[in-house]
């Protein structure tokens, strides 16, 4: 007799800017997106993994990062930053926000997923978490507790503090120590 065991189907939606800035600001580290992908799909069937990125138009600095995400198996969605306003002193303030794009993708893929894994601590996602749950989906949030809105933690079926995932952060870069004159 053979038994068919269906694994839960998951969709992984990563707000790379949210996780990047949290890792940098809190721990002076970078996120290991491969580890997050592997952790999310452990024991489950990965349906989609999408990473959302922003970049300044004409700058090629994000290309290696985008290539790496693609090589890992993420579908990468890119957005150019737009000039929001110019601050005092003439410093440009740019804006790039994927929130509505992430929500739209979650809804587009709804029928193909049992579990939605969101990589972001942005409280703006609380409403979509509740809508997904109303439609029978389990929602897990992976982010930094210190930078995650309490209402998002409360709404999620499971909250995972990103540093609790083994190897979820890249090793800290050691900065050369300046020699002291004798």
PDB file of C-alpha atoms in Angstrom:
ATOM      1  CA  UNK A   1       0.000   0.000   0.000  1.00  0.00           C
ATOM      2  CA  UNK A   2       1.304   3.433  -0.928  1.00  0.00           C
ATOM      3  CA  UNK A   3       0.479   6.578   0.891  1.00  0.00           C
ATOM      4  CA  UNK A   4       0.577   9.955  -0.755  1.00  0.00           C
ATOM      5  CA  UNK A   5       1.719  12.660   1.589  1.00  0.00           C
ATOM      6  CA  UNK A   6       1.080  16.135   0.349  1.00  0.00           C
ATOM      7  CA  UNK A   7       3.550  18.683   1.547  1.00  0.00           C
ATOM      8  CA  UNK A   8       2.229  22.162   2.276  1.00  0.00           C
ATOM      9  CA  UNK A   9       2.773  24.441  -0.712  1.00  0.00           C
ATOM     10  CA  UNK A  10       4.532  27.671   0.162  1.00  0.00           C
ATOM     11  CA  UNK A  11       5.109  31.046  -1.377  1.00  0.00           C
ATOM     12  CA  UNK A  12       8.002  33.145  -0.089  1.00  0.00           C
ATOM     13  CA  UNK A  13       7.816  36.932  -0.505  1.00  0.00           C
ATOM     14  CA  UNK A  14      10.952  38.829   0.540  1.00  0.00           C
ATOM     15  CA  UNK A  15      11.124  42.603   0.950  1.00  0.00           C
ATOM     16  CA  UNK A  16      14.900  42.742   0.522  1.00  0.00           C
ATOM     17  CA  UNK A  17      15.186  46.411   1.500  1.00  0.00           C
ATOM     18  CA  UNK A  18      13.340  45.877   4.776  1.00  0.00           C
ATOM     19  CA  UNK A  19      15.530  42.946   5.802  1.00  0.00           C
ATOM     20  CA  UNK A  20      18.741  44.524   4.491  1.00  0.00           C
ATOM     21  CA  UNK A  21      18.290  47.756   6.436  1.00  0.00           C
ATOM     22  CA  UNK A  22      17.279  45.931   9.620  1.00  0.00           C
ATOM     23  CA  UNK A  23      20.317  43.644   9.468  1.00  0.00           C
ATOM     24  CA  UNK A  24      22.623  46.565   8.782  1.00  0.00           C
ATOM     25  CA  UNK A  25      21.164  48.880  11.415  1.00  0.00           C
ATOM     26  CA  UNK A  26      20.768  46.306  14.185  1.00  0.00           C
ATOM     27  CA  UNK A  27      23.753  44.033  13.688  1.00  0.00           C
ATOM     28  CA  UNK A  28      26.030  45.550  11.058  1.00  0.00           C
ATOM     29  CA  UNK A  29      25.516  42.379   9.031  1.00  0.00           C
ATOM     30  CA  UNK A  30      23.842  41.310   5.814  1.00  0.00           C
ATOM     31  CA  UNK A  31      21.123  38.744   5.262  1.00  0.00           C
ATOM     32  CA  UNK A  32      21.810  35.301   3.841  1.00  0.00           C
ATOM     33  CA  UNK A  33      18.871  34.977   1.464  1.00  0.00           C
ATOM     34  CA  UNK A  34      19.840  31.407   0.579  1.00  0.00           C
ATOM     35  CA  UNK A  35      19.394  30.339   4.196  1.00  0.00           C
ATOM     36  CA  UNK A  36      15.995  32.027   4.397  1.00  0.00           C
ATOM     37  CA  UNK A  37      14.885  30.223   1.235  1.00  0.00           C
ATOM     38  CA  UNK A  38      16.103  26.848   2.491  1.00  0.00           C
ATOM     39  CA  UNK A  39      14.568  27.363   5.926  1.00  0.00           C
ATOM     40  CA  UNK A  40      11.185  28.393   4.517  1.00  0.00           C
ATOM     41  CA  UNK A  41      10.903  25.413   2.206  1.00  0.00           C
ATOM     42  CA  UNK A  42      12.172  22.796   4.642  1.00  0.00           C
ATOM     43  CA  UNK A  43       9.683  19.911   4.563  1.00  0.00           C
ATOM     44  CA  UNK A  44       7.396  21.827   2.207  1.00  0.00           C
ATOM     45  CA  UNK A  45       6.905  22.294  -1.507  1.00  0.00           C
ATOM     46  CA  UNK A  46       8.136  25.648  -2.764  1.00  0.00           C
ATOM     47  CA  UNK A  47       5.709  27.107  -5.299  1.00  0.00           C
ATOM     48  CA  UNK A  48       7.185  30.586  -5.626  1.00  0.00           C
ATOM     49  CA  UNK A  49       9.997  32.586  -4.072  1.00  0.00           C
ATOM     50  CA  UNK A  50       9.981  36.239  -5.014  1.00  0.00           C
ATOM     51  CA  UNK A  51      12.492  38.864  -3.909  1.00  0.00           C
ATOM     52  CA  UNK A  52      11.597  42.523  -4.336  1.00  0.00           C
ATOM     53  CA  UNK A  53      14.467  44.957  -4.916  1.00  0.00           C
ATOM     54  CA  UNK A  54      14.893  48.662  -5.516  1.00  0.00           C
ATOM     55  CA  UNK A  55      17.768  50.395  -7.258  1.00  0.00           C
ATOM     56  CA  UNK A  56      18.765  53.794  -8.513  1.00  0.00           C
ATOM     57  CA  UNK A  57      18.315  54.097 -12.255  1.00  0.00           C
ATOM     58  CA  UNK A  58      21.601  53.824 -14.093  1.00  0.00           C
ATOM     59  CA  UNK A  59      23.477  52.345 -11.123  1.00  0.00           C
ATOM     60  CA  UNK A  60      24.838  48.885 -11.626  1.00  0.00           C
ATOM     61  CA  UNK A  61      25.773  48.201  -8.006  1.00  0.00           C
ATOM     62  CA  UNK A  62      22.713  45.995  -7.418  1.00  0.00           C
ATOM     63  CA  UNK A  63      23.397  43.697 -10.389  1.00  0.00           C
ATOM     64  CA  UNK A  64      25.560  41.136  -8.558  1.00  0.00           C
ATOM     65  CA  UNK A  65      22.992  40.937  -5.753  1.00  0.00           C
ATOM     66  CA  UNK A  66      20.123  40.496  -8.216  1.00  0.00           C
ATOM     67  CA  UNK A  67      22.069  37.842 -10.125  1.00  0.00           C
ATOM     68  CA  UNK A  68      22.759  35.964  -6.884  1.00  0.00           C
ATOM     69  CA  UNK A  69      19.084  36.023  -5.895  1.00  0.00           C
ATOM     70  CA  UNK A  70      18.130  34.687  -9.338  1.00  0.00           C
ATOM     71  CA  UNK A  71      20.766  31.952  -9.137  1.00  0.00           C
ATOM     72  CA  UNK A  72      19.346  30.881  -5.764  1.00  0.00           C
ATOM     73  CA  UNK A  73      15.913  30.397  -7.306  1.00  0.00           C
ATOM     74  CA  UNK A  74      14.172  33.646  -6.485  1.00  0.00           C
ATOM     75  CA  UNK A  75      12.141  35.448  -9.093  1.00  0.00           C
ATOM     76  CA  UNK A  76      13.473  38.972  -8.745  1.00  0.00           C
ATOM     77  CA  UNK A  77      11.164  41.919  -9.164  1.00  0.00           C
ATOM     78  CA  UNK A  78      12.995  45.209  -9.607  1.00  0.00           C
ATOM     79  CA  UNK A  79      11.895  48.799  -9.179  1.00  0.00           C
ATOM     80  CA  UNK A  80      13.783  51.998  -9.827  1.00  0.00           C
ATOM     81  CA  UNK A  81      13.871  54.513  -7.028  1.00  0.00           C
ATOM     82  CA  UNK A  82      12.139  57.783  -7.782  1.00  0.00           C
ATOM     83  CA  UNK A  83      13.054  61.175  -6.448  1.00  0.00           C
ATOM     84  CA  UNK A  84      10.578  61.935  -3.660  1.00  0.00           C
ATOM     85  CA  UNK A  85      11.879  65.362  -2.701  1.00  0.00           C
ATOM     86  CA  UNK A  86      15.036  67.322  -2.041  1.00  0.00           C
ATOM     87  CA  UNK A  87      15.891  67.839   1.610  1.00  0.00           C
ATOM     88  CA  UNK A  88      17.464  70.903   3.131  1.00  0.00           C
ATOM     89  CA  UNK A  89      20.991  71.262   1.890  1.00  0.00           C
ATOM     90  CA  UNK A  90      20.032  69.849  -1.495  1.00  0.00           C
ATOM     91  CA  UNK A  91      20.226  66.161  -0.505  1.00  0.00           C
ATOM     92  CA  UNK A  92      17.892  64.077  -2.705  1.00  0.00           C
ATOM     93  CA  UNK A  93      15.429  61.773  -0.914  1.00  0.00           C
ATOM     94  CA  UNK A  94      14.444  58.757  -2.996  1.00  0.00           C
ATOM     95  CA  UNK A  95      11.450  56.483  -2.661  1.00  0.00           C
ATOM     96  CA  UNK A  96      10.845  52.915  -3.727  1.00  0.00           C
ATOM     97  CA  UNK A  97       8.107  50.855  -2.152  1.00  0.00           C
ATOM     98  CA  UNK A  98       7.026  47.356  -3.149  1.00  0.00           C
ATOM     99  CA  UNK A  99       4.193  46.922  -0.616  1.00  0.00           C
ATOM    100  CA  UNK A 100       1.362  46.957  -3.155  1.00  0.00           C
ATOM    101  CA  UNK A 101       3.331  44.766  -5.566  1.00  0.00           C
ATOM    102  CA  UNK A 102       3.943  42.186  -2.853  1.00  0.00           C
ATOM    103  CA  UNK A 103       0.258  42.186  -1.894  1.00  0.00           C
ATOM    104  CA  UNK A 104      -0.775  41.853  -5.556  1.00  0.00           C
ATOM    105  CA  UNK A 105       1.563  38.873  -6.048  1.00  0.00           C
ATOM    106  CA  UNK A 106       0.259  37.179  -2.908  1.00  0.00           C
ATOM    107  CA  UNK A 107      -3.271  37.538  -4.191  1.00  0.00           C
ATOM    108  CA  UNK A 108      -2.361  36.364  -7.719  1.00  0.00           C
ATOM    109  CA  UNK A 109      -0.771  33.214  -6.314  1.00  0.00           C
ATOM    110  CA  UNK A 110      -3.338  32.611  -3.562  1.00  0.00           C
ATOM    111  CA  UNK A 111      -4.857  29.441  -5.003  1.00  0.00           C
ATOM    112  CA  UNK A 112      -1.440  27.779  -5.391  1.00  0.00           C
ATOM    113  CA  UNK A 113      -0.279  28.194  -1.772  1.00  0.00           C
ATOM    114  CA  UNK A 114      -1.138  26.720   1.602  1.00  0.00           C
ATOM    115  CA  UNK A 115       1.431  28.788   3.502  1.00  0.00           C
ATOM    116  CA  UNK A 116       2.598  32.321   2.804  1.00  0.00           C
ATOM    117  CA  UNK A 117       5.986  33.314   4.196  1.00  0.00           C
ATOM    118  CA  UNK A 118       6.579  37.065   4.328  1.00  0.00           C
ATOM    119  CA  UNK A 119      10.081  38.425   4.823  1.00  0.00           C
ATOM    120  CA  UNK A 120       9.311  41.895   6.184  1.00  0.00           C
ATOM    121  CA  UNK A 121       8.511  43.574   9.467  1.00  0.00           C
ATOM    122  CA  UNK A 122       6.379  46.298   7.884  1.00  0.00           C
ATOM    123  CA  UNK A 123       3.076  46.676   9.726  1.00  0.00           C
ATOM    124  CA  UNK A 124       1.422  47.741   6.468  1.00  0.00           C
ATOM    125  CA  UNK A 125       1.162  44.016   5.658  1.00  0.00           C
ATOM    126  CA  UNK A 126      -1.145  43.263   8.601  1.00  0.00           C
ATOM    127  CA  UNK A 127      -4.335  43.625   6.546  1.00  0.00           C
ATOM    128  CA  UNK A 128      -3.186  41.206   3.830  1.00  0.00           C
ATOM    129  CA  UNK A 129      -2.095  38.718   6.499  1.00  0.00           C
ATOM    130  CA  UNK A 130      -5.628  38.753   7.882  1.00  0.00           C
ATOM    131  CA  UNK A 131      -7.197  38.463   4.416  1.00  0.00           C
ATOM    132  CA  UNK A 132      -4.976  35.467   3.584  1.00  0.00           C
ATOM    133  CA  UNK A 133      -5.930  33.799   6.857  1.00  0.00           C
ATOM    134  CA  UNK A 134      -9.626  34.390   6.151  1.00  0.00           C
ATOM    135  CA  UNK A 135      -9.074  32.453   2.933  1.00  0.00           C
ATOM    136  CA  UNK A 136      -7.581  29.510   4.803  1.00  0.00           C
ATOM    137  CA  UNK A 137      -3.890  30.282   4.368  1.00  0.00           C
ATOM    138  CA  UNK A 138      -1.276  30.045   7.089  1.00  0.00           C
ATOM    139  CA  UNK A 139       0.956  33.115   7.263  1.00  0.00           C
ATOM    140  CA  UNK A 140       4.465  33.161   8.670  1.00  0.00           C
ATOM    141  CA  UNK A 141       6.535  36.301   9.082  1.00  0.00           C
ATOM    142  CA  UNK A 142      10.336  36.245   9.063  1.00  0.00           C
ATOM    143  CA  UNK A 143      11.945  39.494  10.199  1.00  0.00           C
ATOM    144  CA  UNK A 144      13.871  41.204  12.967  1.00  0.00           C
ATOM    145  CA  UNK A 145      11.750  41.481  16.108  1.00  0.00           C
ATOM    146  CA  UNK A 146      13.153  44.916  16.923  1.00  0.00           C
ATOM    147  CA  UNK A 147      12.012  46.288  13.550  1.00  0.00           C
ATOM    148  CA  UNK A 148       8.705  44.440  13.238  1.00  0.00           C
ATOM    149  CA  UNK A 149       5.372  46.109  13.965  1.00  0.00           C
ATOM    150  CA  UNK A 150       3.645  44.477  16.936  1.00  0.00           C
ATOM    151  CA  UNK A 151       0.372  44.287  15.008  1.00  0.00           C
ATOM    152  CA  UNK A 152       2.113  42.180  12.333  1.00  0.00           C
ATOM    153  CA  UNK A 153       3.587  39.833  14.949  1.00  0.00           C
ATOM    154  CA  UNK A 154       0.146  39.477  16.542  1.00  0.00           C
ATOM    155  CA  UNK A 155      -1.578  38.795  13.210  1.00  0.00           C
ATOM    156  CA  UNK A 156       0.883  36.171  11.921  1.00  0.00           C
ATOM    157  CA  UNK A 157       0.298  32.485  12.563  1.00  0.00           C
ATOM    158  CA  UNK A 158       4.011  32.245  13.281  1.00  0.00           C
ATOM    159  CA  UNK A 159       6.669  34.897  13.762  1.00  0.00           C
ATOM    160  CA  UNK A 160      10.292  33.898  13.221  1.00  0.00           C
ATOM    161  CA  UNK A 161      12.994  36.217  14.536  1.00  0.00           C
ATOM    162  CA  UNK A 162      15.442  36.114  11.629  1.00  0.00           C
ATOM    163  CA  UNK A 163      18.609  35.843  13.780  1.00  0.00           C
ATOM    164  CA  UNK A 164      17.130  32.675  15.349  1.00  0.00           C
ATOM    165  CA  UNK A 165      17.541  30.899  11.995  1.00  0.00           C
ATOM    166  CA  UNK A 166      20.994  29.355  11.935  1.00  0.00           C
ATOM    167  CA  UNK A 167      23.267  31.085   9.379  1.00  0.00           C
ATOM    168  CA  UNK A 168      20.552  33.589   8.371  1.00  0.00           C
ATOM    169  CA  UNK A 169      23.083  36.388   8.695  1.00  0.00           C
ATOM    170  CA  UNK A 170      26.313  36.580   6.785  1.00  0.00           C
ATOM    171  CA  UNK A 171      29.482  36.678   8.890  1.00  0.00           C
ATOM    172  CA  UNK A 172      30.417  40.170  10.013  1.00  0.00           C
ATOM    173  CA  UNK A 173      33.027  41.844   7.905  1.00  0.00           C
ATOM    174  CA  UNK A 174      36.121  42.575   9.884  1.00  0.00           C
ATOM    175  CA  UNK A 175      37.352  46.058   9.377  1.00  0.00           C
ATOM    176  CA  UNK A 176      41.083  46.564   9.497  1.00  0.00           C
ATOM    177  CA  UNK A 177      42.187  48.081  12.746  1.00  0.00           C
ATOM    178  CA  UNK A 178      44.237  51.233  12.276  1.00  0.00           C
ATOM    179  CA  UNK A 179      47.735  50.894  13.583  1.00  0.00           C
ATOM    180  CA  UNK A 180      48.473  53.098  16.548  1.00  0.00           C
ATOM    181  CA  UNK A 181      51.683  55.088  16.452  1.00  0.00           C
ATOM    182  CA  UNK A 182      54.252  54.133  19.052  1.00  0.00           C
TER     183      UNK A 182
END
